[in-house]
mmCIF file of C-alpha atoms in Angstrom:
data_model
loop_
_atom_site.group_PDB
_atom_site.id
_atom_site.type_symbol
_atom_site.label_atom_id
_atom_site.label_comp_id
_atom_site.label_asym_id
_atom_site.label_seq_id
_atom_site.Cartn_x
_atom_site.Cartn_y
_atom_site.Cartn_z
ATOM 1 C CA MET A 210 5.698 -1.659 -17.446
ATOM 2 C CA ARG A 211 7.586 1.611 -15.063
ATOM 3 C CA TRP A 212 7.560 1.891 -11.464
ATOM 4 C CA GLU A 213 5.148 3.832 -11.447
ATOM 5 C CA ASP A 214 2.431 1.694 -13.133
ATOM 6 C CA VAL A 215 2.293 -1.777 -10.567
ATOM 7 C CA PRO A 216 -0.035 -1.653 -8.147
ATOM 8 C CA GLY A 217 1.043 -0.307 -4.120
ATOM 9 C CA VAL A 218 4.804 1.181 -5.259
ATOM 10 C CA THR A 219 6.427 3.927 -3.942
ATOM 11 C CA ALA A 220 9.182 5.756 -5.249
ATOM 12 C CA ALA A 221 12.050 4.728 -3.149
ATOM 13 C CA PRO A 222 16.211 4.907 -4.843
ATOM 14 C CA PRO A 223 17.208 0.772 -4.038
ATOM 15 C CA CYS A 224 20.984 0.298 -3.028
ATOM 16 C CA LEU A 225 22.201 -2.727 -4.336
ATOM 17 C CA CYS A 226 25.455 -4.752 -3.673
ATOM 18 C CA THR A 227 27.842 -7.432 -5.462
ATOM 19 C CA VAL A 228 31.261 -8.472 -4.488
ATOM 20 C CA GLY A 229 33.510 -9.661 -6.210
ATOM 21 C CA ARG A 230 35.788 -10.081 -9.419
ATOM 22 C CA PHE A 231 35.586 -8.406 -12.447
ATOM 23 C CA SER A 232 35.056 -11.969 -15.199
ATOM 24 C CA HIS A 233 32.854 -13.619 -17.009
ATOM 25 C CA ALA A 234 32.029 -16.229 -14.058
ATOM 26 C CA LYS A 235 30.399 -13.909 -11.788
ATOM 27 C CA GLY A 236 28.505 -11.560 -13.773
ATOM 28 C CA MET A 237 29.557 -8.081 -13.352
ATOM 29 C CA ASP A 238 29.272 -6.745 -17.377
ATOM 30 C CA ARG A 239 24.858 -9.046 -16.286
ATOM 31 C CA ALA A 240 24.643 -6.179 -13.103
ATOM 32 C CA VAL A 241 25.575 -3.538 -15.720
ATOM 33 C CA ARG A 242 22.774 -4.602 -18.405
ATOM 34 C CA LEU A 243 20.380 -5.130 -15.191
ATOM 35 C CA ALA A 244 20.569 -2.377 -13.947
ATOM 36 C CA ALA A 245 19.712 -0.522 -17.275
ATOM 37 C CA ARG A 246 16.642 -2.594 -17.060
ATOM 38 C CA LEU A 247 15.902 -2.163 -14.063
ATOM 39 C CA VAL A 248 15.745 1.739 -14.768
ATOM 40 C CA GLU A 249 13.704 1.346 -18.035
ATOM 41 C CA LEU A 250 11.172 -0.303 -15.214
ATOM 42 C CA GLY A 251 11.918 2.537 -14.164
ATOM 43 C CA MET A 252 13.865 2.838 -11.002
ATOM 44 C CA ASP A 253 15.492 5.860 -12.227
ATOM 45 C CA LYS A 254 17.229 6.390 -8.401
ATOM 46 C CA LEU A 255 18.624 2.763 -8.690
ATOM 47 C CA ARG A 256 22.696 2.410 -7.378
ATOM 48 C CA TRP A 257 24.929 -0.634 -7.794
ATOM 49 C CA TYR A 258 27.300 -0.257 -6.397
ATOM 50 C CA LEU A 259 30.269 -2.986 -7.737
ATOM 51 C CA ILE A 260 32.899 -3.812 -5.137
ATOM 52 C CA GLY A 261 36.207 -5.570 -6.514
ATOM 53 C CA TYR A 262 38.910 -5.927 -9.353
ATOM 54 C CA GLY A 263 39.889 -7.814 -12.424
ATOM 55 C CA ASP A 264 38.895 -7.437 -15.786
ATOM 56 C CA GLU A 265 37.967 -3.325 -15.654
ATOM 57 C CA GLN A 266 38.480 -1.775 -18.106
ATOM 58 C CA SER A 267 35.295 -4.193 -19.424
ATOM 59 C CA LEU A 268 33.489 -3.316 -17.204
ATOM 60 C CA ARG A 269 33.745 0.607 -17.466
ATOM 61 C CA ARG A 270 32.872 -0.614 -21.085
ATOM 62 C CA GLU A 271 30.237 -1.582 -20.208
ATOM 63 C CA ILE A 272 28.435 0.295 -17.883
ATOM 64 C CA ALA A 273 28.953 3.387 -20.788
ATOM 65 C CA ALA A 274 27.796 1.292 -23.149
ATOM 66 C CA CYS A 275 24.413 0.507 -21.383
ATOM 67 C CA SER A 276 24.610 5.278 -20.376
ATOM 68 C CA MET A 277 24.376 3.890 -16.740
ATOM 69 C CA GLU A 278 26.874 5.708 -15.582
ATOM 70 C CA GLU A 279 25.014 7.859 -13.152
ATOM 71 C CA HIS A 280 23.167 3.871 -11.510
ATOM 72 C CA VAL A 281 26.122 1.828 -12.214
ATOM 73 C CA ILE A 282 29.831 2.517 -8.794
ATOM 74 C CA ILE A 283 32.511 0.381 -9.146
ATOM 75 C CA LEU A 284 34.757 0.967 -5.931
ATOM 76 C CA GLY A 285 36.736 -0.983 -7.073
ATOM 77 C CA LYS A 286 39.028 -3.641 -3.925
ATOM 78 C CA LYS A 287 37.979 -2.364 -0.749
ATOM 79 C CA ASP A 288 39.786 -4.012 1.997
ATOM 80 C CA ASN A 289 37.093 -4.065 4.253
ATOM 81 C CA PRO A 290 33.623 -4.247 2.136
ATOM 82 C CA TYR A 291 30.728 -5.291 4.793
ATOM 83 C CA PRO A 292 29.790 -1.386 5.156
ATOM 84 C CA CYS A 293 28.771 -0.667 1.757
ATOM 85 C CA MET A 294 27.437 -5.223 1.760
ATOM 86 C CA ALA A 295 24.733 -3.530 5.107
ATOM 87 C CA ALA A 296 24.336 -0.743 3.665
ATOM 88 C CA CYS A 297 22.246 -1.974 0.819
ATOM 89 C CA ASP A 298 18.517 -2.956 -0.103
ATOM 90 C CA LEU A 299 19.780 -6.086 -2.116
ATOM 91 C CA TYR A 300 23.113 -7.845 -2.047
ATOM 92 C CA VAL A 301 22.759 -9.075 -5.549
ATOM 93 C CA GLN A 302 25.650 -12.241 -7.117
ATOM 94 C CA PRO A 303 24.450 -12.245 -11.029
ATOM 95 C CA SER A 304 27.144 -14.992 -11.669
ATOM 96 C CA ARG A 305 26.492 -17.239 -14.909
ATOM 97 C CA TYR A 306 28.143 -20.597 -12.602
ATOM 98 C CA GLU A 307 29.708 -20.546 -8.868
ATOM 99 C CA GLY A 308 31.746 -22.760 -5.944
ATOM 100 C CA LYS A 309 30.741 -20.976 -3.281
ATOM 101 C CA ALA A 310 29.965 -17.950 -2.701
ATOM 102 C CA VAL A 311 32.322 -16.451 0.388
ATOM 103 C CA ALA A 312 29.924 -12.876 -0.401
ATOM 104 C CA VAL A 313 26.652 -14.437 -0.680
ATOM 105 C CA ARG A 314 27.444 -16.030 3.429
ATOM 106 C CA GLU A 315 28.811 -12.028 4.741
ATOM 107 C CA ALA A 316 25.581 -10.721 3.465
ATOM 108 C CA GLN A 317 23.521 -12.536 5.178
ATOM 109 C CA ILE A 318 25.745 -12.199 8.513
ATOM 110 C CA LEU A 319 25.631 -8.578 7.907
ATOM 111 C CA GLY A 320 22.263 -8.950 7.778
ATOM 112 C CA ARG A 321 21.087 -8.792 3.945
ATOM 113 C CA PRO A 322 18.053 -9.495 2.184
ATOM 114 C CA VAL A 323 20.060 -11.804 -0.951
ATOM 115 C CA ALA A 324 19.450 -12.482 -5.435
ATOM 116 C CA ILE A 325 21.446 -14.942 -6.174
ATOM 117 C CA THR A 326 21.120 -16.711 -10.363
ATOM 118 C CA ARG A 327 20.336 -20.057 -10.336
ATOM 119 C CA PHE A 328 23.366 -22.577 -10.765
ATOM 120 C CA PRO A 329 24.701 -25.472 -10.707
ATOM 121 C CA THR A 330 25.505 -25.060 -6.756
ATOM 122 C CA SER A 331 23.074 -21.884 -6.652
ATOM 123 C CA SER A 332 20.355 -24.791 -3.573
ATOM 124 C CA GLY A 333 23.073 -24.784 -1.434
ATOM 125 C CA HIS A 334 23.779 -20.644 -1.210
ATOM 126 C CA LEU A 335 20.826 -19.618 0.220
ATOM 127 C CA GLU A 336 17.194 -21.415 1.427
ATOM 128 C CA ASP A 337 15.639 -19.951 -1.346
ATOM 129 C CA GLY A 338 12.020 -17.611 -0.105
ATOM 130 C CA VAL A 339 13.679 -17.612 3.040
ATOM 131 C CA ASP A 340 17.030 -15.808 3.521
ATOM 132 C CA GLY A 341 16.787 -15.112 0.048
ATOM 133 C CA VAL A 342 16.436 -15.814 -2.815
ATOM 134 C CA ILE A 343 17.006 -17.723 -6.784
ATOM 135 C CA ILE A 344 16.106 -15.761 -9.239
ATOM 136 C CA PRO A 345 16.518 -16.668 -13.454
ATOM 137 C CA ASN A 346 20.155 -17.234 -14.593
ATOM 138 C CA GLU A 347 18.320 -15.479 -17.637
ATOM 139 C CA GLU A 348 18.830 -10.819 -17.789
ATOM 140 C CA GLU A 349 15.636 -10.371 -18.662
ATOM 141 C CA ALA A 350 13.384 -12.572 -16.673
ATOM 142 C CA ALA A 351 15.740 -11.755 -13.753
ATOM 143 C CA ALA A 352 15.600 -8.083 -14.221
ATOM 144 C CA LEU A 353 12.104 -8.838 -13.813
ATOM 145 C CA ALA A 354 12.678 -10.769 -9.646
ATOM 146 C CA LEU A 355 13.935 -8.405 -8.875
ATOM 147 C CA PHE A 356 11.608 -5.593 -9.750
ATOM 148 C CA ARG A 357 9.038 -7.792 -8.076
ATOM 149 C CA LEU A 358 10.946 -7.790 -5.375
ATOM 150 C CA LEU A 359 12.621 -4.396 -4.324
ATOM 151 C CA ASN A 360 8.995 -3.274 -4.912
ATOM 152 C CA ASP A 361 8.449 -5.737 -1.873
ATOM 153 C CA ALA A 362 9.162 -4.053 1.851
ATOM 154 C CA GLY A 363 7.521 -6.612 3.436
ATOM 155 C CA ARG A 364 9.309 -9.742 1.679
ATOM 156 C CA LEU A 365 13.023 -7.524 1.934
ATOM 157 C CA GLU A 366 12.072 -7.313 5.680
ATOM 158 C CA ARG A 367 11.093 -11.339 6.221
ATOM 159 C CA LEU A 368 14.719 -11.844 3.943
ATOM 160 C CA SER A 369 16.538 -9.972 6.113
ATOM 161 C CA ALA A 370 14.751 -10.884 10.297
ATOM 162 C CA ALA A 371 15.797 -14.711 8.243
ATOM 163 C CA CYS A 372 19.358 -13.777 7.815
ATOM 164 C CA ARG A 373 20.091 -12.043 11.191
ATOM 165 C CA SER A 374 18.162 -14.763 13.639
ATOM 166 C CA ARG A 375 20.146 -17.551 11.899
ATOM 167 C CA ASP A 376 23.270 -18.626 12.120
ATOM 168 C CA TYR A 377 26.319 -19.243 9.677
ATOM 169 C CA GLY A 378 28.856 -20.527 11.644
ATOM 170 C CA ASN A 379 30.474 -23.293 10.576
ATOM 171 C CA ARG A 380 31.074 -25.143 14.160
ATOM 172 C CA ASP A 381 28.656 -28.060 13.025
ATOM 173 C CA GLU A 382 31.198 -28.776 10.390
ATOM 174 C CA ILE A 383 33.901 -28.437 12.460
ATOM 175 C CA LEU A 384 32.142 -31.319 14.517
ATOM 176 C CA LYS A 385 32.312 -34.005 11.743
ATOM 177 C CA LEU A 386 34.783 -33.239 10.732
ATOM 178 C CA GLU A 387 37.009 -34.131 14.378
ATOM 179 C CA ALA A 388 33.618 -37.241 14.459
ATOM 180 C CA LEU A 389 35.805 -38.532 11.276
ATOM 181 C CA ILE A 390 39.608 -37.997 12.709
#
């Protein structure tokens, strides 16, 4: 299936962003392969920006091996990743596993729709289908889920609106801790 084969889809260059360590756990290598699959599906104007630090050489090798130099852009470590996060169409956390992904919450605070892979703590990061989506933790299924999401402007806007309407502060948690003390 190619992008233009999907009924009602118009070509628009999707811009994705991921922030985190360039490590196996964070799945940055998977982002490259997911991007490659999205391009195969017809998203030939896709840009996926990777912000972070770590094993950049391995990541660059993966980008070259998948011929994704035009589509996956390493921005490196940024003191302020927020302008990039705020400009993306979708924030994606392709992690194999996570404790607490702070960047996911930051993207939500910025009102960006979020997609994260399914891992044991993924439901603690967002309310699936409300302020983000949990996609499969298997590359082909994850790519198809991202493809469908990126081609549903209404759904992306509903996710963004939900993020903008929520209070992601931790005031309630602080009050619970104070009550215990």
